[in-house]
């Protein structure tokens, strides 16, 4: 009887979906220290009491390597991990090689390190108008030795290896997962929809105009036997705030569906997948043997999903259209690297979006779940925007068991509103309980 009960208990534990909570952006201050003014101990204990499994924290490049090349300071992070360990919470870290500030929900300003930025203006993603996006280094820098002999990939590797060393035995015990930053917001994507020039639901713009990327494009065009395709991106793709139907490229039956369109979109999206493989390989080598799980994040670009060309996904680098899966190659690359996929917008319903934007968060989540299941990799999920209501929690629950049970859910984000407001907290704790009962 006792062993039978133990067996039942084990079943219950093994089938629960753990819920983690994302930490505030100002948890670690810009001088590298743990923020003493946000009641951390108190809040973490409350999370633990509500059945939360762990917390997710950004490790900002602009903080930990702010003093100069390879002069790392992880002191605030080790203190944070020790605090969580004492309380009994796991820590998931994000290797945040991007800038904090300028995106949805960013109430912070942490640029990438000055000594990285200062080597030239040609190291960032650039749009057709010649505007640089300074959030994240262009993938074209992955193999360029621009930093005293180091490439971008070398710098990513060195930071991750230093983090592992600083964390020591906390790796694998307290720090259980590393989400590897692969682009703006940590997401594997181009900065196709920059908030200082884009507004919802514009199609965004292709970001392939930095000199090194233009050269890569020219070389790919030469190899394809169509040298004439190598002179920059499509000229008929409109601008950030165009609607698909207003452009020759994205409209139904537009140039996206021609052999030229296929060449360009394949090249643009393949470069992004290669970038994921290259950065994840650095992470694999840096964290080998620690037992931490690796993850890569894909953005939930749901606007125009129900149209033919999926314009917004295309400019972000996902060659996903009504007739072609753009997420298949991505999940395969993640699998190859031993990483799980982290996907977002789990709280959104199609009916909550303006119909004119042809949004399909439900269908998009469904497609990514299917791709991950089909290829056989783990799937972790997040909500995209802060929500405290039961409708959002019910939608997350539905999505979490829709095609397969997801591995974990990370709630965005820890705020005073969540912890200190009776109703908000009890609704959240109730949700955590329901996820545990799945
Ligand atoms: C592409 O081909 C043209 C014409 O042959 C040549 O001038 C150019 O250097 C080539 N570009 C690259 C990047 O290989
Ligand atoms: C919960 O949080 C939201 C968002 O900050 C806030 O508007 C609301 O007043 C809070 N309290 C309740 C009881 O919903």
CSV table of C-alpha atoms and ligand atoms in Angstrom, one decimal:
chain,number,residue,atom,x,y,z
A,1,UNK,CA,0.0,0.0,0.0
A,2,UNK,CA,2.7,2.4,0.9
A,3,UNK,CA,4.7,1.8,-2.2
A,4,UNK,CA,1.5,2.2,-4.2
A,5,UNK,CA,0.9,5.6,-2.6
A,6,UNK,CA,4.5,6.6,-3.3
A,7,UNK,CA,3.9,5.6,-6.9
A,8,UNK,CA,0.8,7.8,-7.2
A,9,UNK,CA,2.7,10.7,-5.6
A,10,UNK,CA,5.5,10.2,-8.1
A,11,UNK,CA,3.1,10.3,-10.9
A,12,UNK,CA,1.6,13.5,-9.6
A,13,UNK,CA,5.1,15.1,-9.3
A,14,UNK,CA,6.4,14.0,-12.6
A,15,UNK,CA,3.3,15.3,-14.5
A,16,UNK,CA,3.2,18.8,-12.9
A,17,UNK,CA,4.1,21.8,-15.1
A,18,UNK,CA,6.5,23.9,-13.1
A,19,UNK,CA,5.9,27.6,-13.0
A,20,UNK,CA,8.8,30.1,-12.9
A,21,UNK,CA,8.7,33.8,-12.5
A,22,UNK,CA,10.7,36.4,-14.4
A,23,UNK,CA,12.6,38.8,-12.1
A,24,UNK,CA,12.4,42.6,-12.4
A,25,UNK,CA,14.8,44.2,-14.9
A,26,UNK,CA,16.5,46.2,-12.1
A,27,UNK,CA,17.3,43.2,-9.8
A,28,UNK,CA,21.0,43.6,-10.5
A,29,UNK,CA,22.0,47.3,-10.6
A,30,UNK,CA,24.2,48.7,-13.3
A,31,UNK,CA,27.2,48.7,-10.9
A,32,UNK,CA,26.8,44.9,-10.7
A,33,UNK,CA,25.4,44.8,-7.2
A,34,UNK,CA,22.2,43.2,-6.0
A,35,UNK,CA,19.5,45.8,-5.7
A,36,UNK,CA,18.8,46.3,-1.9
A,37,UNK,CA,15.7,48.4,-2.4
A,38,UNK,CA,13.2,46.0,-3.9
A,39,UNK,CA,12.3,43.7,-1.0
A,40,UNK,CA,13.9,40.7,-2.7
A,41,UNK,CA,14.0,38.3,0.2
A,42,UNK,CA,10.3,38.9,1.0
A,43,UNK,CA,9.1,38.5,-2.6
A,44,UNK,CA,11.1,35.4,-3.2
A,45,UNK,CA,9.7,33.8,-0.1
A,46,UNK,CA,6.2,34.7,-1.1
A,47,UNK,CA,6.8,33.0,-4.5
A,48,UNK,CA,8.1,29.9,-2.8
A,49,UNK,CA,5.1,29.8,-0.6
A,50,UNK,CA,2.8,30.0,-3.7
A,51,UNK,CA,4.4,26.8,-5.1
A,52,UNK,CA,6.6,28.6,-7.7
A,53,UNK,CA,9.5,26.4,-8.9
A,54,UNK,CA,12.1,29.1,-9.7
A,55,UNK,CA,12.9,32.5,-11.1
A,56,UNK,CA,14.4,33.7,-14.3
A,57,UNK,CA,17.1,36.5,-14.3
A,58,UNK,CA,18.9,38.3,-17.1
A,59,UNK,CA,22.6,38.3,-17.0
A,60,UNK,CA,23.3,41.6,-18.8
A,61,UNK,CA,26.4,41.8,-20.9
A,62,UNK,CA,26.5,45.5,-20.4
A,63,UNK,CA,26.7,44.9,-16.6
A,64,UNK,CA,29.0,42.0,-16.2
A,65,UNK,CA,31.7,43.0,-18.7
A,66,UNK,CA,31.3,46.7,-18.4
A,67,UNK,CA,34.8,47.4,-17.1
A,68,UNK,CA,36.7,46.1,-20.2
A,69,UNK,CA,37.3,43.0,-22.2
A,70,UNK,CA,37.3,39.9,-20.1
A,71,UNK,CA,37.0,41.9,-16.8
A,72,UNK,CA,33.9,40.1,-15.5
A,73,UNK,CA,31.9,40.9,-12.4
A,74,UNK,CA,29.3,38.4,-11.5
A,75,UNK,CA,29.2,39.3,-7.8
A,76,UNK,CA,25.5,40.3,-7.7
A,77,UNK,CA,24.5,37.2,-9.6
A,78,UNK,CA,26.3,34.8,-7.2
A,79,UNK,CA,24.7,36.5,-4.2
A,80,UNK,CA,21.3,36.3,-5.9
A,81,UNK,CA,21.8,32.5,-6.6
A,82,UNK,CA,22.7,31.9,-3.0
A,83,UNK,CA,19.6,33.8,-1.8
A,84,UNK,CA,17.4,31.6,-4.0
A,85,UNK,CA,19.2,28.5,-3.0
A,86,UNK,CA,18.5,29.2,0.7
A,87,UNK,CA,14.8,29.8,-0.1
A,88,UNK,CA,14.6,26.7,-2.2
A,89,UNK,CA,14.0,28.3,-5.6
A,90,UNK,CA,15.8,27.3,-8.8
A,91,UNK,CA,17.4,29.9,-11.0
A,92,UNK,CA,17.2,30.1,-14.8
A,93,UNK,CA,19.5,32.7,-16.3
A,94,UNK,CA,19.3,34.4,-19.6
A,95,UNK,CA,22.7,35.2,-21.3
A,96,UNK,CA,21.5,38.7,-22.4
A,97,UNK,CA,23.9,39.8,-25.1
A,98,UNK,CA,21.4,42.5,-26.0
A,99,UNK,CA,20.6,45.9,-24.8
A,100,UNK,CA,18.0,46.5,-22.1
A,101,UNK,CA,15.8,49.5,-23.0
A,102,UNK,CA,13.7,50.5,-26.0
A,103,UNK,CA,11.5,47.4,-26.1
A,104,UNK,CA,8.0,46.5,-24.7
A,105,UNK,CA,8.1,46.5,-20.9
A,106,UNK,CA,11.7,47.8,-20.7
A,107,UNK,CA,12.0,50.2,-17.8
A,108,UNK,CA,15.8,50.2,-17.9
A,109,UNK,CA,18.8,51.3,-19.9
A,110,UNK,CA,21.7,48.9,-20.2
A,111,UNK,CA,23.4,49.2,-23.5
A,112,UNK,CA,25.9,46.5,-24.6
A,113,UNK,CA,29.4,47.3,-23.3
A,114,UNK,CA,31.0,50.6,-24.5
A,115,UNK,CA,34.2,48.9,-25.6
A,116,UNK,CA,32.2,46.5,-27.8
A,117,UNK,CA,30.1,49.3,-29.4
A,118,UNK,CA,33.1,51.6,-30.0
A,119,UNK,CA,34.9,49.6,-32.7
A,120,UNK,CA,32.7,51.0,-35.4
A,121,UNK,CA,29.2,51.7,-36.7
A,122,UNK,CA,29.2,48.8,-39.1
A,123,UNK,CA,28.8,46.1,-36.4
A,124,UNK,CA,25.0,46.5,-36.0
A,125,UNK,CA,22.0,45.4,-37.9
A,126,UNK,CA,21.1,48.1,-40.4
A,127,UNK,CA,17.9,48.8,-42.4
A,128,UNK,CA,17.4,50.1,-45.9
A,129,UNK,CA,17.4,53.7,-44.8
A,130,UNK,CA,20.9,53.2,-43.2
A,131,UNK,CA,19.7,53.3,-39.6
A,132,UNK,CA,21.7,51.1,-37.2
A,133,UNK,CA,19.9,49.2,-34.5
A,134,UNK,CA,22.3,49.2,-31.5
A,135,UNK,CA,20.4,46.6,-29.4
A,136,UNK,CA,22.5,43.6,-30.5
A,137,UNK,CA,25.5,42.9,-32.8
A,138,UNK,CA,24.7,41.9,-36.3
A,139,UNK,CA,25.0,38.2,-37.0
A,140,UNK,CA,27.5,39.2,-39.7
A,141,UNK,CA,30.0,39.9,-36.8
A,142,UNK,CA,29.9,36.2,-35.7
A,143,UNK,CA,33.2,35.4,-37.5
A,144,UNK,CA,34.8,38.9,-37.7
A,145,UNK,CA,37.8,39.5,-35.5
A,146,UNK,CA,36.9,43.0,-34.6
A,147,UNK,CA,37.6,43.0,-30.9
A,148,UNK,CA,41.4,42.7,-30.4
A,149,UNK,CA,41.4,39.4,-32.4
A,150,UNK,CA,38.1,38.2,-30.9
A,151,UNK,CA,34.9,37.6,-32.9
A,152,UNK,CA,31.4,38.1,-31.6
A,153,UNK,CA,31.2,34.3,-31.1
A,154,UNK,CA,34.4,34.4,-29.1
A,155,UNK,CA,33.0,37.1,-26.8
A,156,UNK,CA,29.8,35.2,-26.3
A,157,UNK,CA,31.8,32.1,-25.4
A,158,UNK,CA,34.1,33.8,-23.1
A,159,UNK,CA,31.3,35.4,-21.1
A,160,UNK,CA,29.5,32.1,-20.7
A,161,UNK,CA,32.6,30.3,-19.7
A,162,UNK,CA,33.4,33.0,-17.1
A,163,UNK,CA,29.8,32.8,-15.8
A,164,UNK,CA,30.2,29.1,-15.3
A,165,UNK,CA,33.4,29.5,-13.5
A,166,UNK,CA,32.0,32.3,-11.2
A,167,UNK,CA,28.9,30.1,-10.4
A,168,UNK,CA,31.0,27.0,-9.6
A,169,UNK,CA,29.0,24.3,-7.9
A,170,UNK,CA,25.8,26.4,-8.2
A,171,UNK,CA,25.7,25.3,-11.9
A,172,UNK,CA,23.3,22.4,-12.3
A,173,UNK,CA,22.1,22.6,-8.6
A,174,UNK,CA,20.7,26.1,-8.2
A,175,UNK,CA,21.2,27.4,-11.8
A,176,UNK,CA,19.3,24.7,-13.7
A,177,UNK,CA,18.7,26.4,-17.1
A,178,UNK,CA,20.5,28.8,-19.4
A,179,UNK,CA,18.6,30.6,-22.0
A,180,UNK,CA,21.1,31.7,-24.6
A,181,UNK,CA,20.6,35.2,-26.0
A,182,UNK,CA,20.3,35.1,-29.8
A,183,UNK,CA,19.1,38.5,-30.7
A,184,UNK,CA,17.2,41.6,-29.6
A,185,UNK,CA,15.2,40.9,-26.4
A,186,UNK,CA,17.2,37.7,-26.2
A,187,UNK,CA,15.1,36.3,-29.0
A,188,UNK,CA,16.3,34.6,-32.2
A,189,UNK,CA,15.2,37.3,-34.6
A,190,UNK,CA,16.3,40.4,-36.6
A,191,UNK,CA,15.2,43.7,-35.1
A,192,UNK,CA,12.5,44.0,-37.8
A,193,UNK,CA,10.1,46.0,-35.7
A,194,UNK,CA,12.0,48.6,-33.7
A,195,UNK,CA,9.8,50.5,-31.4
A,196,UNK,CA,11.2,53.9,-32.2
A,197,UNK,CA,10.1,53.6,-35.8
A,198,UNK,CA,7.5,50.9,-35.9
A,199,UNK,CA,4.0,50.6,-34.5
A,200,UNK,CA,1.7,47.7,-34.4
A,201,UNK,CA,0.8,46.1,-36.8
A,202,UNK,CA,3.3,47.4,-39.4
A,203,UNK,CA,5.1,44.8,-41.5
A,204,UNK,CA,8.5,45.9,-40.3
A,205,UNK,CA,11.7,46.1,-42.4
A,206,UNK,CA,14.4,43.7,-43.4
A,207,UNK,CA,17.7,44.3,-41.6
A,208,UNK,CA,20.4,43.2,-44.0
A,209,UNK,CA,22.1,46.4,-44.9
A,210,UNK,CA,25.3,46.4,-42.8
A,211,UNK,CA,28.3,46.2,-45.1
A,212,UNK,CA,29.3,42.6,-44.1
A,213,UNK,CA,25.7,41.3,-44.5
A,214,UNK,CA,25.4,43.0,-47.9
A,215,UNK,CA,28.6,41.2,-48.9
A,216,UNK,CA,27.2,37.9,-47.7
A,217,UNK,CA,24.1,38.5,-49.7
A,218,UNK,CA,26.1,39.4,-52.9
A,219,UNK,CA,28.1,36.2,-52.5
A,220,UNK,CA,25.0,34.1,-52.1
A,221,UNK,CA,23.4,35.7,-55.2
A,222,UNK,CA,26.6,35.0,-57.2
A,223,UNK,CA,26.5,31.4,-56.1
A,224,UNK,CA,22.9,31.1,-57.1
A,225,UNK,CA,23.7,32.1,-60.6
A,226,UNK,CA,21.7,35.3,-60.2
A,227,UNK,CA,24.2,38.0,-59.4
A,228,UNK,CA,21.5,40.6,-60.0
A,229,UNK,CA,19.8,39.4,-56.8
A,230,UNK,CA,22.7,40.4,-54.7
A,231,UNK,CA,22.3,44.2,-54.5
A,232,UNK,CA,20.5,44.7,-51.2
A,233,UNK,CA,17.1,43.5,-50.1
A,234,UNK,CA,13.8,43.7,-52.0
A,235,UNK,CA,13.0,47.2,-53.2
A,236,UNK,CA,9.2,46.8,-53.0
A,237,UNK,CA,8.9,45.8,-49.3
A,238,UNK,CA,7.4,49.1,-48.1
A,239,UNK,CA,8.5,50.5,-44.8
A,240,UNK,CA,8.1,49.7,-41.1
A,241,UNK,CA,4.4,50.7,-40.9
A,242,UNK,CA,3.2,49.5,-44.2
A,243,UNK,CA,0.3,47.0,-44.5
A,244,UNK,CA,1.1,43.9,-46.5
A,245,UNK,CA,-1.5,44.8,-49.2
A,246,UNK,CA,0.2,48.2,-49.7
A,247,UNK,CA,3.5,46.6,-50.8
A,248,UNK,CA,4.5,44.8,-54.0
A,249,UNK,CA,6.5,42.3,-51.9
A,250,UNK,CA,4.1,41.2,-49.2
A,251,UNK,CA,0.7,41.5,-50.9
A,252,UNK,CA,-1.1,38.3,-51.8
A,253,UNK,CA,0.7,36.8,-54.8
A,254,UNK,CA,3.5,39.5,-54.4
A,255,UNK,CA,7.2,39.1,-55.1
A,256,UNK,CA,7.7,37.1,-51.9
A,257,UNK,CA,6.2,34.2,-53.9
A,258,UNK,CA,8.5,34.5,-56.9
A,259,UNK,CA,11.9,32.7,-57.3
A,260,UNK,CA,13.6,36.0,-56.3
A,261,UNK,CA,11.5,36.2,-53.2
A,262,UNK,CA,12.3,32.6,-52.3
A,263,UNK,CA,16.0,33.2,-52.8
A,264,UNK,CA,16.1,36.3,-50.6
A,265,UNK,CA,13.9,34.9,-47.8
A,266,UNK,CA,15.8,31.6,-47.8
A,267,UNK,CA,19.1,33.4,-47.5
A,268,UNK,CA,17.8,35.9,-44.8
A,269,UNK,CA,16.2,33.2,-42.6
A,270,UNK,CA,19.0,30.6,-43.1
A,271,UNK,CA,21.6,33.2,-41.9
A,272,UNK,CA,19.5,33.5,-38.7
A,273,UNK,CA,19.3,29.7,-38.2
A,274,UNK,CA,23.1,29.5,-38.7
A,275,UNK,CA,23.6,32.2,-36.1
A,276,UNK,CA,21.5,30.1,-33.7
A,277,UNK,CA,23.6,27.0,-34.3
A,278,UNK,CA,26.8,28.9,-33.9
A,279,UNK,CA,25.9,30.7,-30.7
A,280,UNK,CA,24.3,27.6,-29.2
A,281,UNK,CA,27.5,25.6,-30.0
A,282,UNK,CA,29.4,28.1,-27.9
A,283,UNK,CA,27.0,27.6,-25.1
A,284,UNK,CA,27.2,23.9,-25.3
A,285,UNK,CA,31.0,24.0,-25.1
A,286,UNK,CA,30.9,26.5,-22.2
A,287,UNK,CA,28.4,24.6,-20.1
A,288,UNK,CA,29.3,21.0,-20.9
A,289,UNK,CA,29.2,18.7,-17.9
A,290,UNK,CA,27.3,21.1,-15.6
A,291,UNK,CA,23.9,19.5,-16.1
A,292,UNK,CA,22.2,22.8,-17.0
A,293,UNK,CA,19.5,22.7,-19.6
A,294,UNK,CA,20.0,25.0,-22.6
A,295,UNK,CA,17.2,27.0,-24.2
A,296,UNK,CA,16.7,29.3,-27.2
A,297,UNK,CA,13.9,31.8,-27.4
A,298,UNK,CA,11.7,32.4,-30.5
A,299,UNK,CA,9.6,35.5,-30.7
A,300,UNK,CA,5.8,35.2,-31.0
A,301,UNK,CA,5.1,37.3,-34.0
A,302,UNK,CA,1.4,36.8,-34.4
A,303,UNK,CA,0.3,39.9,-36.5
A,304,UNK,CA,-0.4,39.0,-40.1
A,305,UNK,CA,-0.2,35.3,-39.3
A,306,UNK,CA,-3.6,34.7,-40.9
A,307,UNK,CA,-2.6,36.4,-44.1
A,308,UNK,CA,-0.8,34.7,-47.0
A,309,UNK,CA,2.7,36.0,-46.7
A,310,UNK,CA,3.1,36.4,-42.9
A,311,UNK,CA,4.9,39.7,-43.5
A,312,UNK,CA,5.9,40.5,-39.9
A,313,UNK,CA,7.5,37.1,-39.5
A,314,UNK,CA,9.4,37.4,-42.7
A,315,UNK,CA,11.1,40.7,-41.8
A,316,UNK,CA,11.9,39.2,-38.3
A,317,UNK,CA,13.7,36.4,-40.1
A,318,UNK,CA,11.1,33.5,-39.9
A,319,UNK,CA,10.4,32.3,-43.5
A,320,UNK,CA,7.0,31.1,-42.5
A,321,UNK,CA,4.1,31.6,-44.9
A,322,UNK,CA,0.7,30.0,-45.3
A,323,UNK,CA,2.3,27.2,-47.4
A,324,UNK,CA,5.7,26.9,-45.8
A,325,UNK,CA,6.9,26.1,-42.3
A,326,UNK,CA,9.6,28.5,-41.1
A,327,UNK,CA,9.9,27.0,-37.6
A,328,UNK,CA,11.0,23.6,-38.7
A,329,UNK,CA,14.6,24.5,-39.4
A,330,UNK,CA,14.8,26.4,-36.2
A,331,UNK,CA,13.6,23.6,-33.9
A,332,UNK,CA,16.0,21.2,-35.8
A,333,UNK,CA,18.9,23.5,-35.1
A,334,UNK,CA,17.9,23.7,-31.4
A,335,UNK,CA,17.7,20.0,-31.3
A,336,UNK,CA,21.1,19.6,-32.8
A,337,UNK,CA,22.5,21.9,-30.2
A,338,UNK,CA,20.7,20.1,-27.3
A,339,UNK,CA,18.5,23.1,-26.6
A,340,UNK,CA,14.8,23.3,-25.9
A,341,UNK,CA,12.6,26.0,-27.4
A,342,UNK,CA,11.2,28.8,-25.4
A,343,UNK,CA,8.1,30.4,-27.0
A,344,UNK,CA,5.8,33.2,-26.0
A,345,UNK,CA,2.3,34.8,-26.3
A,346,UNK,CA,0.7,31.9,-24.4
A,347,UNK,CA,-1.9,34.2,-22.8
A,348,UNK,CA,-3.2,35.7,-26.0
A,349,UNK,CA,-6.5,34.9,-27.8
A,350,UNK,CA,-7.2,35.7,-31.4
A,351,UNK,CA,-10.3,37.6,-30.4
A,352,UNK,CA,-8.3,40.0,-28.2
A,353,UNK,CA,-6.5,41.3,-31.2
A,354,UNK,CA,-7.8,43.8,-33.8
A,355,UNK,CA,-9.2,41.8,-36.7
A,356,UNK,CA,-7.7,44.2,-39.3
A,357,UNK,CA,-4.2,42.9,-38.3
A,358,UNK,CA,-5.0,39.3,-39.1
A,359,UNK,CA,-3.4,38.1,-35.9
A,360,UNK,CA,-3.2,34.4,-35.1
A,361,UNK,CA,-1.6,33.8,-31.7
A,362,UNK,CA,-3.6,30.6,-31.2
A,363,UNK,CA,-2.6,29.2,-34.6
A,364,UNK,CA,1.0,30.4,-34.1
A,365,UNK,CA,1.3,28.7,-30.7
A,366,UNK,CA,-0.2,25.6,-32.2
A,367,UNK,CA,2.3,25.5,-35.1
A,368,UNK,CA,5.3,25.9,-32.8
A,369,UNK,CA,4.0,23.2,-30.4
A,370,UNK,CA,3.5,20.8,-33.4
A,371,UNK,CA,7.0,21.5,-34.8
A,372,UNK,CA,8.7,20.9,-31.4
A,373,UNK,CA,6.7,17.7,-30.8
A,374,UNK,CA,7.4,16.5,-34.3
A,375,UNK,CA,11.1,17.1,-34.1
A,376,UNK,CA,11.2,15.9,-30.5
A,377,UNK,CA,12.5,18.8,-28.4
A,378,UNK,CA,11.3,20.2,-25.1
A,379,UNK,CA,9.1,23.3,-25.0
A,380,UNK,CA,8.9,26.0,-22.4
A,381,UNK,CA,6.5,28.9,-22.6
A,382,UNK,CA,6.0,32.5,-21.5
A,383,UNK,CA,3.3,35.1,-21.6
A,384,UNK,CA,4.2,38.1,-23.8
A,385,UNK,CA,2.5,40.9,-21.9
A,386,UNK,CA,1.8,41.4,-18.2
A,387,UNK,CA,-1.6,40.0,-17.2
A,388,UNK,CA,-3.3,39.4,-13.9
A,389,UNK,CA,-6.7,38.1,-14.9
A,390,UNK,CA,-8.3,34.7,-15.0
A,391,UNK,CA,-9.0,34.8,-18.7
A,392,UNK,CA,-5.2,35.0,-19.4
A,393,UNK,CA,-4.5,32.2,-16.9
A,394,UNK,CA,-7.2,29.9,-18.5
A,395,UNK,CA,-5.7,30.5,-22.0
A,396,UNK,CA,-2.2,29.6,-20.7
A,397,UNK,CA,-3.6,26.5,-19.1
A,398,UNK,CA,-5.3,25.4,-22.4
A,399,UNK,CA,-2.2,26.1,-24.4
A,400,UNK,CA,0.0,24.2,-22.0
A,401,UNK,CA,-1.7,20.9,-22.6
A,402,UNK,CA,-3.0,21.4,-26.1
A,403,UNK,CA,-0.8,19.1,-28.1
A,404,UNK,CA,1.6,17.9,-25.5
A,405,UNK,CA,2.4,18.9,-22.0
A,406,UNK,CA,4.9,21.7,-22.0
A,407,UNK,CA,8.0,21.4,-19.9
A,408,UNK,CA,7.7,24.6,-17.9
A,409,UNK,CA,6.0,28.0,-17.9
A,410,UNK,CA,7.7,31.3,-17.0
A,411,UNK,CA,5.4,34.1,-15.8
A,412,UNK,CA,6.2,37.6,-16.8
A,413,UNK,CA,6.9,39.3,-14.4
A,414,UNK,CA,7.5,39.7,-10.7
A,415,UNK,CA,6.0,43.1,-9.7
A,416,UNK,CA,4.6,44.8,-6.6
A,417,UNK,CA,1.2,44.5,-8.1
A,418,UNK,CA,1.5,40.7,-8.3
A,419,UNK,CA,2.8,40.2,-4.8
A,420,UNK,CA,1.2,42.8,-2.6
A,421,UNK,CA,-2.3,43.0,-4.1
A,422,UNK,CA,-4.5,40.3,-2.6
A,423,UNK,CA,-6.6,39.5,-5.6
A,424,UNK,CA,-3.7,39.4,-8.0
A,425,UNK,CA,-1.7,37.2,-5.8
A,426,UNK,CA,-4.4,34.7,-5.0
A,427,UNK,CA,-5.4,34.4,-8.7
A,428,UNK,CA,-1.8,33.7,-9.6
A,429,UNK,CA,-1.3,31.2,-6.8
A,430,UNK,CA,-4.4,29.4,-7.9
A,431,UNK,CA,-3.0,29.3,-11.5
A,432,UNK,CA,0.3,27.8,-10.2
A,433,UNK,CA,-1.7,25.1,-8.3
A,434,UNK,CA,-3.7,24.2,-11.5
A,435,UNK,CA,-0.4,23.9,-13.5
A,436,UNK,CA,0.9,21.6,-10.8
A,437,UNK,CA,-2.2,19.4,-11.1
A,438,UNK,CA,-1.8,18.9,-14.9
B,1,LIG,C1,30.0,38.6,-57.3
B,1,LIG,O1,30.2,38.6,-58.7
B,1,LIG,C2,30.7,39.9,-59.2
B,1,LIG,C3,30.7,39.7,-60.7
B,1,LIG,O2,31.4,38.6,-61.1
B,1,LIG,C4,32.0,40.2,-58.6
B,1,LIG,O3,32.5,41.4,-59.1
B,1,LIG,C5,31.8,40.3,-57.1
B,1,LIG,O4,33.1,40.5,-56.5
B,1,LIG,C6,31.2,39.0,-56.5
B,1,LIG,N1,30.9,39.2,-55.1
B,1,LIG,C7,31.2,38.4,-54.2
B,1,LIG,C8,30.9,38.8,-52.8
B,1,LIG,O5,31.7,37.3,-54.3
B,2,LIG,C1,-3.8,43.9,-10.1
B,2,LIG,O1,-2.8,44.4,-11.0
B,2,LIG,C2,-3.3,45.3,-12.0
B,2,LIG,C3,-2.2,45.7,-13.0
B,2,LIG,O2,-1.2,46.4,-12.4
B,2,LIG,C4,-4.0,46.5,-11.3
B,2,LIG,O3,-4.5,47.3,-12.3
B,2,LIG,C5,-5.0,46.0,-10.4
B,2,LIG,O4,-5.6,47.1,-9.7
B,2,LIG,C6,-4.5,45.0,-9.4
B,2,LIG,N1,-5.5,44.5,-8.5
B,2,LIG,C7,-6.6,43.8,-8.7
B,2,LIG,C8,-7.4,43.5,-7.5
B,2,LIG,O5,-6.9,43.4,-9.8
